[in-house]
Tab-separated table of C-alpha atoms and ligand atoms in Angstrom:
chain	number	residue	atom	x	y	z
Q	1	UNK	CA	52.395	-8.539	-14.755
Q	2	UNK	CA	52.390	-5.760	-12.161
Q	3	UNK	CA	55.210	-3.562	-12.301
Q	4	UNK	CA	56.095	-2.933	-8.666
Q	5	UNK	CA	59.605	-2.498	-7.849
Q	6	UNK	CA	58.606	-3.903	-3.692
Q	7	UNK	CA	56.052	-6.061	-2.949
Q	8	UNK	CA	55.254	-7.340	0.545
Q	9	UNK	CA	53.766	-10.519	0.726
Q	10	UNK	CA	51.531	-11.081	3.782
Q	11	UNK	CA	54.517	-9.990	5.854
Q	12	UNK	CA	54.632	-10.757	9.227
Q	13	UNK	CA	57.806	-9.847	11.853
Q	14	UNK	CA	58.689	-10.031	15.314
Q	15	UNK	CA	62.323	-9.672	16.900
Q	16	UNK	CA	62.747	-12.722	18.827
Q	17	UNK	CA	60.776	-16.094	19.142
Q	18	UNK	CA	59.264	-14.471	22.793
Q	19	UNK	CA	58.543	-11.250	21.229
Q	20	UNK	CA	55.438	-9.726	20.456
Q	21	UNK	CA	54.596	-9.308	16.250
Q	22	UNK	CA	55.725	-5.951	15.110
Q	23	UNK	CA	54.316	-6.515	11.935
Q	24	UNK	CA	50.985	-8.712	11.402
Q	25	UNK	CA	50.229	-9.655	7.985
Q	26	UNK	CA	51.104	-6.858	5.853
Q	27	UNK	CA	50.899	-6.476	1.984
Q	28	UNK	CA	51.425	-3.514	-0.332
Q	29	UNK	CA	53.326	-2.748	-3.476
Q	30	UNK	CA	55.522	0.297	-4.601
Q	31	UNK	CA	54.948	0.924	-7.902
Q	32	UNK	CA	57.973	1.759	-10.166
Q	33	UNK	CA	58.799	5.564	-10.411
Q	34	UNK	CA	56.635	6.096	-7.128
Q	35	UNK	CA	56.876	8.100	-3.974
Q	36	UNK	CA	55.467	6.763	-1.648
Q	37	UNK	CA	55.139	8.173	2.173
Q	38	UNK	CA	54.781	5.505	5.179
Q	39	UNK	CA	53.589	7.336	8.486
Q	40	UNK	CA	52.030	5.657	11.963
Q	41	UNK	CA	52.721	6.653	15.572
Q	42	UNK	CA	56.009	6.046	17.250
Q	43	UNK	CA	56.454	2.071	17.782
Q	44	UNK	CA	53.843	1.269	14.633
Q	45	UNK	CA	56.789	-0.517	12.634
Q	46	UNK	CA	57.980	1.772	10.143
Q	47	UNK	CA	61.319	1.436	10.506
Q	48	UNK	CA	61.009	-2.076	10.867
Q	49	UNK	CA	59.629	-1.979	7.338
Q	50	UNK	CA	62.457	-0.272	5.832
Q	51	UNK	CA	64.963	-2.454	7.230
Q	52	UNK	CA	63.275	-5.407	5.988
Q	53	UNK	CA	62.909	-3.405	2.349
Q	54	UNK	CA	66.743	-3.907	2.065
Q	55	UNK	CA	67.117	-7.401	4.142
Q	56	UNK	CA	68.812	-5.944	7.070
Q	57	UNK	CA	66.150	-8.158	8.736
Q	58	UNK	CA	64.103	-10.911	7.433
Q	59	UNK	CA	60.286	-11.880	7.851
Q	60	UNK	CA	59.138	-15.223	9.520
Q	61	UNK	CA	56.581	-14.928	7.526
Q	62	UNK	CA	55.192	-13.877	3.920
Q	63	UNK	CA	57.561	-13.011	1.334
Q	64	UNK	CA	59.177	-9.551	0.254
Q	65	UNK	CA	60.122	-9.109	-3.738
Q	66	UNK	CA	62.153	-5.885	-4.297
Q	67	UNK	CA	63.595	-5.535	-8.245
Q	68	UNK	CA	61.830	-8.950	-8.914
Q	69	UNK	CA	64.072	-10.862	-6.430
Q	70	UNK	CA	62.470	-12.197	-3.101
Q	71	UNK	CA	64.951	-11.284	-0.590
Q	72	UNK	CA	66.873	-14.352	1.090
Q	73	UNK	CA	70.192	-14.738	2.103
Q	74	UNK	CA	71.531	-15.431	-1.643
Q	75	UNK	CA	69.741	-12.244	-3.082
Q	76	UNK	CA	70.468	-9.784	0.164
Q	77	UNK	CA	73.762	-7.989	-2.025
Q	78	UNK	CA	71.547	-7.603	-5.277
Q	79	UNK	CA	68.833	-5.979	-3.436
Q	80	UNK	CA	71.427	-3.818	-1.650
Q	81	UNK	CA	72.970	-2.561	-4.969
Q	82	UNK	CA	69.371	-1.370	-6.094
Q	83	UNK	CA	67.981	0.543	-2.312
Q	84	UNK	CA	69.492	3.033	-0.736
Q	85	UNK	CA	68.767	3.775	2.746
Q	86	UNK	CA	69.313	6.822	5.254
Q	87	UNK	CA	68.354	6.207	8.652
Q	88	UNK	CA	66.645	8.487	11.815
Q	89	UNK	CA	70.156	8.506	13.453
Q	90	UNK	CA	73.246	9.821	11.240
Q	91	UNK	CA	75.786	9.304	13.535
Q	92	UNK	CA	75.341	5.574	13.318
Q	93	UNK	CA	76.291	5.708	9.278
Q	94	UNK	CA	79.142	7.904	8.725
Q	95	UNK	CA	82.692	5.575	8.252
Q	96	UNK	CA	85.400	8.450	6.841
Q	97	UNK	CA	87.311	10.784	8.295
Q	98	UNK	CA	86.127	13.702	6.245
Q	99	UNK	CA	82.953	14.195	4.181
Q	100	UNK	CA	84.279	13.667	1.174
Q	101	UNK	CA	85.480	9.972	2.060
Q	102	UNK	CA	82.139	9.671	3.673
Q	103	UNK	CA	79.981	9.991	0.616
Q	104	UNK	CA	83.179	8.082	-1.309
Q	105	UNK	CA	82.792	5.130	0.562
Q	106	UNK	CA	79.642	3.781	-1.090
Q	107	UNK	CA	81.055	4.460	-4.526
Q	108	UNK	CA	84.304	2.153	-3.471
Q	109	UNK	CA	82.425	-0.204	-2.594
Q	110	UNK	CA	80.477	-0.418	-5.600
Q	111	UNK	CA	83.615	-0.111	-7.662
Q	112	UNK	CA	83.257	3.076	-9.395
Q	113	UNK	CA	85.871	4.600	-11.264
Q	114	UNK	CA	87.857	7.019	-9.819
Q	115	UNK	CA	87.183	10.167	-12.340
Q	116	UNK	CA	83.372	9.424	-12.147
Q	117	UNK	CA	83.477	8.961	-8.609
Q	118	UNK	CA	84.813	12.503	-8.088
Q	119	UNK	CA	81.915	13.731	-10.345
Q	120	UNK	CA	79.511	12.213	-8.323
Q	121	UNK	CA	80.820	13.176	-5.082
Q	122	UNK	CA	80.714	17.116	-6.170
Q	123	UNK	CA	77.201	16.754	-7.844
Q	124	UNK	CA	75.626	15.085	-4.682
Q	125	UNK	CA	76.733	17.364	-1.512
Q	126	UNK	CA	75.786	20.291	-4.216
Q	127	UNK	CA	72.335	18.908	-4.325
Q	128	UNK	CA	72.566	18.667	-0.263
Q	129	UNK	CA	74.066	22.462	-0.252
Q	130	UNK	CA	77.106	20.965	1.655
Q	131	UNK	CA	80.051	21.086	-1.361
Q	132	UNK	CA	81.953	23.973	0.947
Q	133	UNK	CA	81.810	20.824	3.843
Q	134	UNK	CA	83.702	18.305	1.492
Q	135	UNK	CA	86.741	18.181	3.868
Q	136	UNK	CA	85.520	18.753	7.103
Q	137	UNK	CA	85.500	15.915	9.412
Q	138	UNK	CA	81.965	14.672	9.638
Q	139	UNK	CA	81.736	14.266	14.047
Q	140	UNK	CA	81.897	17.995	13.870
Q	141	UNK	CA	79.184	18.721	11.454
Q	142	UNK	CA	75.825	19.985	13.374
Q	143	UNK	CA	72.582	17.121	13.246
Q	144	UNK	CA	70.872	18.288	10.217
Q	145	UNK	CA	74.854	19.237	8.346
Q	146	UNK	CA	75.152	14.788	8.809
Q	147	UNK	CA	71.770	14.400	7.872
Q	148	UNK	CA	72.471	16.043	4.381
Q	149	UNK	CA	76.087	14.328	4.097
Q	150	UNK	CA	74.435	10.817	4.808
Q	151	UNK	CA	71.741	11.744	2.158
Q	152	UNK	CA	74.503	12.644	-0.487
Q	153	UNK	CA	76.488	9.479	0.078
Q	154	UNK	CA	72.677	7.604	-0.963
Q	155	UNK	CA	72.369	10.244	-3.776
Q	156	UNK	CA	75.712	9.444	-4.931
Q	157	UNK	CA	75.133	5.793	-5.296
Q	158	UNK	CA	72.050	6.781	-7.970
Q	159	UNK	CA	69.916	3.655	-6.922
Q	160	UNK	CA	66.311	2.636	-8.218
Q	161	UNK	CA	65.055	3.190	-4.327
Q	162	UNK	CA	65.865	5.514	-1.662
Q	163	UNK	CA	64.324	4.998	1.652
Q	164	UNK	CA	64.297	7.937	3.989
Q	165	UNK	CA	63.229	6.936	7.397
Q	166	UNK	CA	63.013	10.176	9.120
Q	167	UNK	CA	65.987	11.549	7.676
Q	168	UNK	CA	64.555	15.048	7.320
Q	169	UNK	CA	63.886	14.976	11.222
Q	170	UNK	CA	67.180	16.917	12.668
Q	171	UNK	CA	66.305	19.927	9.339
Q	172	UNK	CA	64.853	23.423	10.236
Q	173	UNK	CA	61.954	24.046	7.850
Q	174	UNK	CA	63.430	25.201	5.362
Q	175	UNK	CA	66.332	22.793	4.911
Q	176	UNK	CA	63.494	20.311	5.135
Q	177	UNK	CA	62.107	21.804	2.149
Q	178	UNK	CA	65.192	22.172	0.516
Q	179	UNK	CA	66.151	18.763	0.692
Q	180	UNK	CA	62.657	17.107	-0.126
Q	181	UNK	CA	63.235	19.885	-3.516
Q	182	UNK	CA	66.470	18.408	-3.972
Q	183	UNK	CA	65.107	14.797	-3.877
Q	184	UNK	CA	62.197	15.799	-6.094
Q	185	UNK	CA	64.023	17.170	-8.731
Q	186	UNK	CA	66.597	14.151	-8.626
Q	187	UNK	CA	63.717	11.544	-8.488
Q	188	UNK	CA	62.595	13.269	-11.672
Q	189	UNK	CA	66.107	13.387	-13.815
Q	190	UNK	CA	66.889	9.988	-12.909
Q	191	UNK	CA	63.611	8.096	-12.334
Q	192	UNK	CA	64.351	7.028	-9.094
Q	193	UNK	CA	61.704	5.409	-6.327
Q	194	UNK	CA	61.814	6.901	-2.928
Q	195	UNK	CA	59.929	5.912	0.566
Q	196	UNK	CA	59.701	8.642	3.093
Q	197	UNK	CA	58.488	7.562	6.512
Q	198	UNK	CA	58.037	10.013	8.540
Q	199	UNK	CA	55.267	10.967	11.395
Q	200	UNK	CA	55.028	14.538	10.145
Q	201	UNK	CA	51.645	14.761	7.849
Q	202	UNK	CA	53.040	17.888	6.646
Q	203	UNK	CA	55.605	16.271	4.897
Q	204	UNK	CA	54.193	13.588	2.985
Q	205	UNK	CA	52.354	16.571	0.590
Q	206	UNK	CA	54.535	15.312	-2.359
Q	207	UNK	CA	54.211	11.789	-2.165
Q	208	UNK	CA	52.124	10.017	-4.670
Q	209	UNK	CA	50.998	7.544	-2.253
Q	210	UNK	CA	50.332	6.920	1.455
Q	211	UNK	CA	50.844	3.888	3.507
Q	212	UNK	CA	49.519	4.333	7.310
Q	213	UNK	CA	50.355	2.065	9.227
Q	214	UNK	CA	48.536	1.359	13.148
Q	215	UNK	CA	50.271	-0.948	15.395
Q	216	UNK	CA	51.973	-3.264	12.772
Q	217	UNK	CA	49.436	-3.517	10.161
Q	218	UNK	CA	48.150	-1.378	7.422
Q	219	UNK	CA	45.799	0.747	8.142
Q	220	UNK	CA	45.073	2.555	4.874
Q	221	UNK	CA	46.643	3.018	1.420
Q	222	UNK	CA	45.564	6.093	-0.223
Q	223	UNK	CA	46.432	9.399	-1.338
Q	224	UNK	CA	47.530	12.378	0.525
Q	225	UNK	CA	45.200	14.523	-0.285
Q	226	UNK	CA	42.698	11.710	-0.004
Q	227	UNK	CA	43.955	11.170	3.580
Q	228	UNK	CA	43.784	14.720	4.910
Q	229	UNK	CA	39.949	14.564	4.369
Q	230	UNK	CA	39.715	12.407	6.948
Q	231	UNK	CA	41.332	14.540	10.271
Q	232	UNK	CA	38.733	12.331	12.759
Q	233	UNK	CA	40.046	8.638	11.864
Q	234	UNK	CA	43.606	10.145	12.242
Q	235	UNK	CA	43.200	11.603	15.342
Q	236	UNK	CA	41.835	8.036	16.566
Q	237	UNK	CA	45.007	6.383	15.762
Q	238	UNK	CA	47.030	9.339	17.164
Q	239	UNK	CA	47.809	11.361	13.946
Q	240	UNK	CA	46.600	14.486	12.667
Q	241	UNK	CA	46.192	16.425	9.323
Q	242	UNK	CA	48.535	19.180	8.049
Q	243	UNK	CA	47.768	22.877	9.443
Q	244	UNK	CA	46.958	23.668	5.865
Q	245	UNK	CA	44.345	21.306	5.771
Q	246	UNK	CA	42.430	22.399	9.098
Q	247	UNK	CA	42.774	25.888	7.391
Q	248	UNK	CA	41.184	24.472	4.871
Q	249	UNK	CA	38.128	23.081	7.072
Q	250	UNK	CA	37.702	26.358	8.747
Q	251	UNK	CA	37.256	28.169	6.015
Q	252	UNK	CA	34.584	25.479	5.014
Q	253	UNK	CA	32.983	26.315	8.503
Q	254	UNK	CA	32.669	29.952	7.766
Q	255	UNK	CA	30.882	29.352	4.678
Q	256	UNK	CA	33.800	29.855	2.495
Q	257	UNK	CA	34.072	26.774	-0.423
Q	258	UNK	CA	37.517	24.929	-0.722
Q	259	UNK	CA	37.024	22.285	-3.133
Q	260	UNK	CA	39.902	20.293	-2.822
Q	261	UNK	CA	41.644	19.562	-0.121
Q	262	UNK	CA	44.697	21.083	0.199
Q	263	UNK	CA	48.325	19.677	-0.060
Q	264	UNK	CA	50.392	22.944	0.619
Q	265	UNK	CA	49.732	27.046	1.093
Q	266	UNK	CA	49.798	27.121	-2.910
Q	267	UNK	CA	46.818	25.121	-3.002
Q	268	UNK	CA	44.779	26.951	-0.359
Q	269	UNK	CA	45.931	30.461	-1.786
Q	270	UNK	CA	44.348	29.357	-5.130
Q	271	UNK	CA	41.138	27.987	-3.681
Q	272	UNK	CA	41.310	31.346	-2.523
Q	273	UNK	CA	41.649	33.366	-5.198
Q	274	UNK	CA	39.090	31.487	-7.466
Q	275	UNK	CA	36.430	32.251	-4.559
Q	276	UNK	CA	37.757	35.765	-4.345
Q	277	UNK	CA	37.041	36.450	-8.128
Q	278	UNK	CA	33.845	35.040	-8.020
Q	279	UNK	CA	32.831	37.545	-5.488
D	1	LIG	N1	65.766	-4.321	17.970
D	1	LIG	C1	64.555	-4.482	18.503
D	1	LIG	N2	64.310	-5.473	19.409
D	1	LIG	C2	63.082	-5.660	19.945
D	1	LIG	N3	62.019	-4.896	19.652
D	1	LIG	C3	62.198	-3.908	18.775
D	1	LIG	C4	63.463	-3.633	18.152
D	1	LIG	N4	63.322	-2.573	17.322
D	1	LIG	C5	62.043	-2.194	17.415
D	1	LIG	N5	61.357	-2.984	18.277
D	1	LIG	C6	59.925	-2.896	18.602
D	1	LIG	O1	59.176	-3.027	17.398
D	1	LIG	C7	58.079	-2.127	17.363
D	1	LIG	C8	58.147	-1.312	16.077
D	1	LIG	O2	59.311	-0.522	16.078
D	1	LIG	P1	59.734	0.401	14.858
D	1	LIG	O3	61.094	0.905	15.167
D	1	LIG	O4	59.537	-0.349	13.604
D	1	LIG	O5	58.643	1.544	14.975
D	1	LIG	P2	58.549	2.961	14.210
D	1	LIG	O6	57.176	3.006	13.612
D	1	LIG	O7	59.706	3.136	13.325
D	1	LIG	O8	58.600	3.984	15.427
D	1	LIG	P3	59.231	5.496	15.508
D	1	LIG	O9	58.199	6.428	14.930
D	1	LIG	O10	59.390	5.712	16.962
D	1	LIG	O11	60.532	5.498	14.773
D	1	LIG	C9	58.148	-1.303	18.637
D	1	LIG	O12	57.221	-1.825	19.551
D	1	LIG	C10	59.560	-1.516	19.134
D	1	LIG	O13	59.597	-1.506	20.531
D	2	LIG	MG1	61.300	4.506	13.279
């Protein structure tokens, strides 16, 4: 028995009989306790994946399993209770009049009790840095303020998988890095699955796993650092590696030996330093 938590099944999708595919016979699995990045050019199907990863759309072809259920019309709410999504736009998911009913909304739904629901509520816009937000009215809150509230209503929810489709993309740097810390060190406490898509190499560092994907099929499932080697098949398909990494390859060029590729600074500064005390 494998144990992925999402498996797609020679997938195949298009929006409308007349409609080109978006998605041509795709398979992969996400492995439980997994982070796994998905990244392609604009229009490559990424977020068409994630919305079929929760059933928001369905496949006319192949089959998608996600917590052991295939998702159809009868299993759409179980699948629901176990991924949590956040998508590009947060204006298009916020439902209260204040933040605090925002990120309550999902636990009412769900049923949760009132006292834990209050818990909850405090613990996830502290992990977002947005507790000193919890009663302003959410329209008024700045791109990347939403982006955090719409990532502690999914926080707040604690399911298996939370997808991110480029819901770091409104964050300055460092809130970006914040938030993936946040999401790290809550993935880790509570052994939770999480998809990032993104088309930002530089942010997929952390992820245990890549998909790429290149015009609506996969076009390689590796590792990050795996995929960072290779800057001249990226740049075909219209990507390109981390600035780290062509740091890295420069100081290759002037004779200098990096022996890994790297994923962040950290990495390069300690390729670095082990050539530096060699000297
Ligand atoms: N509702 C829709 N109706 C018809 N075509 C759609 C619809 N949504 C997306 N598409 C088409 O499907 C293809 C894949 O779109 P998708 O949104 O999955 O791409 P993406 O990889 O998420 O792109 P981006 O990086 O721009 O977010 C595109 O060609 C797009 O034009
Ligand atoms: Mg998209």
């Amino acid at each position: 028995m494998s144990n992925s938590f999402v498996e797609f099944r020679n997938v195949s999708f298009r929006y409308g009989d007349d409609q080109p595919w978006v998605l041509k016979n795709v398979s992969f699995q996400i492995q439980s306790d997994k982070w796994v990045a998905i990244i392609g050019h604009n229009g490559s199907g990424k977020s068409t994946i994630a919305k079929l990863m929760n059933g928001l759309l369905f496949p006319q072809e192949g089959e998608i399993i996600v917590n052991g259920l295939i998702i159809n019309e009868e299993t759409i709410w179980d699948v629901r209770k176990s991924v949590g999504m956040v998508f590009q736009n947060p204006d298009n998911q916020f439902v209260g009049t204040t933040v605090k009913d925002d990120v309550a909304f999902g636990l009412e739904n769900r049923g949760i009790p009132r006292e834990i629901m209050i818990r909850r509520i405090d613990e996830s816009l502290k992990a977002v840095g947005m507790s000193e937000y919890i009663n302003h009215e959410p329209h008024r809150l700045s791109g990347g303020q939403k982006q955090r509230v719409a990532i502690a209503s999914v926080l707040a929810i604690s399911p298996n998988l939370i997808i991110l489709d480029e819901a770091t993309a409104m964050l300055d740097p460092k809130g970006r890095f914040d938030i993936l810390q946040v999401i790290n060190s809550v993935r880790n406490q509570e052994r939770l699955m999480l998809v990032t898509i993104t088309h930002d190499l530089n942010e997929i560092g952390y992820a245990d796993k890549v998909i790429v994907m290149n015009n609506g099929s996969v076009w390689a499932e590796t590792t990050p650092r795996a995929l960072f080697a290779k800057e001249k098949d990226l740049k075909q398909i219209g990507l390109d590696i981390p600035f780290v990494a062509k740091l890295a390859k420069e100081f290759i060029e002037l004779g200098i030996p990096i022996n890994k590729t790297p994923l962040n600074h950290d990495e390069l500064l300690e390729e670095l330093w082990i050539y530096h005390s060699k000297m």
